[in-house]
Amino acid sequence: MGEVGSAEQTVTVRYWAAARDAAGVDREPLALGEDATVSDAVAAAVAAHPDLARIASVATFLVDGRAAGRDAVLASGATLEVLPPFAGG
């Protein structure tokens, strides 16, 4: 039998500012299922770094340098950036 839906892809997650502090790393690779979304990657990152949960709930995201919603599908090799809200103005 074939293993439908078992394909994996790897994306790089980059954490900025408070997200980096919560994750304890500035970047890491994540193995995700085929057709994974930003939400899937965020859930995997939070599972690995529980302190990231609060920040991830209010963060914005870039995929390969472009703003992306949580429902955006990630391509293998993509870079997902987690940007917490920034104060100032």
PDB file of C-alpha atoms in Angstrom:
ATOM      1  CA  MET A   1       0.000   0.000   0.000  1.00  0.00           C
ATOM      2  CA  GLY A   2       1.148   3.547  -0.721  1.00  0.00           C
ATOM      3  CA  GLU A   3       1.746   5.992   2.068  1.00  0.00           C
ATOM      4  CA  VAL A   4      -0.545   8.766   0.936  1.00  0.00           C
ATOM      5  CA  GLY A   5      -0.138  11.964   2.947  1.00  0.00           C
ATOM      6  CA  SER A   6       3.080  10.861   4.605  1.00  0.00           C
ATOM      7  CA  ALA A   7       5.359  13.173   2.630  1.00  0.00           C
ATOM      8  CA  GLU A   8       7.345  15.605   4.730  1.00  0.00           C
ATOM      9  CA  GLN A   9       8.850  18.928   3.953  1.00  0.00           C
ATOM     10  CA  THR A  10      11.221  21.112   5.888  1.00  0.00           C
ATOM     11  CA  VAL A  11      10.801  24.819   6.478  1.00  0.00           C
ATOM     12  CA  THR A  12      13.061  27.194   8.385  1.00  0.00           C
ATOM     13  CA  VAL A  13      11.457  29.226  11.154  1.00  0.00           C
ATOM     14  CA  ARG A  14      13.137  32.480  12.159  1.00  0.00           C
ATOM     15  CA  TYR A  15      12.168  34.085  15.450  1.00  0.00           C
ATOM     16  CA  TRP A  16      12.507  37.816  16.083  1.00  0.00           C
ATOM     17  CA  ALA A  17      12.737  39.824  19.325  1.00  0.00           C
ATOM     18  CA  ALA A  18      10.450  38.414  22.061  1.00  0.00           C
ATOM     19  CA  ALA A  19       9.678  35.360  19.904  1.00  0.00           C
ATOM     20  CA  ARG A  20      13.413  34.572  19.822  1.00  0.00           C
ATOM     21  CA  ASP A  21      13.604  34.953  23.601  1.00  0.00           C
ATOM     22  CA  ALA A  22      10.613  32.639  24.109  1.00  0.00           C
ATOM     23  CA  ALA A  23      11.902  29.995  21.674  1.00  0.00           C
ATOM     24  CA  GLY A  24      15.476  30.168  22.956  1.00  0.00           C
ATOM     25  CA  VAL A  25      16.834  30.032  19.393  1.00  0.00           C
ATOM     26  CA  ASP A  26      16.905  32.501  16.537  1.00  0.00           C
ATOM     27  CA  ARG A  27      16.079  29.934  13.836  1.00  0.00           C
ATOM     28  CA  GLU A  28      15.381  26.249  13.424  1.00  0.00           C
ATOM     29  CA  PRO A  29      14.256  23.760  10.804  1.00  0.00           C
ATOM     30  CA  LEU A  30      10.819  22.192  11.231  1.00  0.00           C
ATOM     31  CA  ALA A  31       9.678  19.004   9.511  1.00  0.00           C
ATOM     32  CA  LEU A  32       6.039  19.356   8.500  1.00  0.00           C
ATOM     33  CA  GLY A  33       3.559  17.351   6.497  1.00  0.00           C
ATOM     34  CA  GLU A  34       2.874  18.030   2.865  1.00  0.00           C
ATOM     35  CA  ASP A  35       0.611  21.074   2.319  1.00  0.00           C
ATOM     36  CA  ALA A  36       1.337  22.353   5.833  1.00  0.00           C
ATOM     37  CA  THR A  37       0.153  25.870   6.599  1.00  0.00           C
ATOM     38  CA  VAL A  38       1.587  28.684   8.681  1.00  0.00           C
ATOM     39  CA  SER A  39      -0.790  27.539  11.458  1.00  0.00           C
ATOM     40  CA  ASP A  40       0.660  24.033  11.303  1.00  0.00           C
ATOM     41  CA  ALA A  41       4.195  25.389  11.595  1.00  0.00           C
ATOM     42  CA  VAL A  42       3.223  27.670  14.472  1.00  0.00           C
ATOM     43  CA  ALA A  43       1.564  24.758  16.290  1.00  0.00           C
ATOM     44  CA  ALA A  44       4.731  22.661  15.872  1.00  0.00           C
ATOM     45  CA  ALA A  45       6.905  25.549  17.097  1.00  0.00           C
ATOM     46  CA  VAL A  46       4.690  26.094  20.148  1.00  0.00           C
ATOM     47  CA  ALA A  47       4.739  22.357  20.902  1.00  0.00           C
ATOM     48  CA  ALA A  48       8.553  22.512  20.908  1.00  0.00           C
ATOM     49  CA  HIS A  49       8.696  25.842  22.794  1.00  0.00           C
ATOM     50  CA  PRO A  50       5.625  26.271  25.059  1.00  0.00           C
ATOM     51  CA  ASP A  51       6.733  29.770  26.150  1.00  0.00           C
ATOM     52  CA  LEU A  52       6.139  30.848  22.550  1.00  0.00           C
ATOM     53  CA  ALA A  53       2.346  30.332  22.790  1.00  0.00           C
ATOM     54  CA  ARG A  54       1.428  33.809  24.033  1.00  0.00           C
ATOM     55  CA  ILE A  55       3.592  35.570  21.466  1.00  0.00           C
ATOM     56  CA  ALA A  56       2.502  33.327  18.596  1.00  0.00           C
ATOM     57  CA  SER A  57      -1.136  34.193  19.287  1.00  0.00           C
ATOM     58  CA  VAL A  58      -0.494  37.882  18.464  1.00  0.00           C
ATOM     59  CA  ALA A  59       2.434  37.604  16.039  1.00  0.00           C
ATOM     60  CA  THR A  60       2.464  38.417  12.372  1.00  0.00           C
ATOM     61  CA  PHE A  61       4.197  36.178   9.857  1.00  0.00           C
ATOM     62  CA  LEU A  62       6.318  36.494   6.756  1.00  0.00           C
ATOM     63  CA  VAL A  63       6.872  33.639   4.329  1.00  0.00           C
ATOM     64  CA  ASP A  64       9.933  34.166   2.175  1.00  0.00           C
ATOM     65  CA  GLY A  65       9.806  37.873   3.018  1.00  0.00           C
ATOM     66  CA  ARG A  66       6.119  38.448   2.253  1.00  0.00           C
ATOM     67  CA  ALA A  67       3.251  38.916   4.703  1.00  0.00           C
ATOM     68  CA  ALA A  68       1.264  35.700   5.115  1.00  0.00           C
ATOM     69  CA  GLY A  69      -1.890  34.670   6.904  1.00  0.00           C
ATOM     70  CA  ARG A  70      -2.151  31.629   9.097  1.00  0.00           C
ATOM     71  CA  ASP A  71      -3.872  29.690   6.310  1.00  0.00           C
ATOM     72  CA  ALA A  72      -1.014  30.194   3.814  1.00  0.00           C
ATOM     73  CA  VAL A  73       0.430  26.910   2.544  1.00  0.00           C
ATOM     74  CA  LEU A  74       4.175  26.528   3.017  1.00  0.00           C
ATOM     75  CA  ALA A  75       6.409  25.170   0.290  1.00  0.00           C
ATOM     76  CA  SER A  76       9.316  22.922   1.175  1.00  0.00           C
ATOM     77  CA  GLY A  77      12.376  25.060   1.812  1.00  0.00           C
ATOM     78  CA  ALA A  78      10.349  28.158   2.721  1.00  0.00           C
ATOM     79  CA  THR A  79      11.393  30.519   5.494  1.00  0.00           C
ATOM     80  CA  LEU A  80       8.700  31.472   8.000  1.00  0.00           C
ATOM     81  CA  GLU A  81       9.455  34.511  10.136  1.00  0.00           C
ATOM     82  CA  VAL A  82       7.644  35.040  13.444  1.00  0.00           C
ATOM     83  CA  LEU A  83       7.328  38.749  14.239  1.00  0.00           C
ATOM     84  CA  PRO A  84       5.924  39.720  17.616  1.00  0.00           C
ATOM     85  CA  PRO A  85       4.159  43.078  17.947  1.00  0.00           C
ATOM     86  CA  PHE A  86       6.702  45.880  18.188  1.00  0.00           C
ATOM     87  CA  ALA A  87       6.242  48.868  20.465  1.00  0.00           C
ATOM     88  CA  GLY A  88       7.222  52.359  19.482  1.00  0.00           C
ATOM     89  CA  GLY A  89       6.324  54.640  16.702  1.00  0.00           C
TER      90      GLY A  89
END
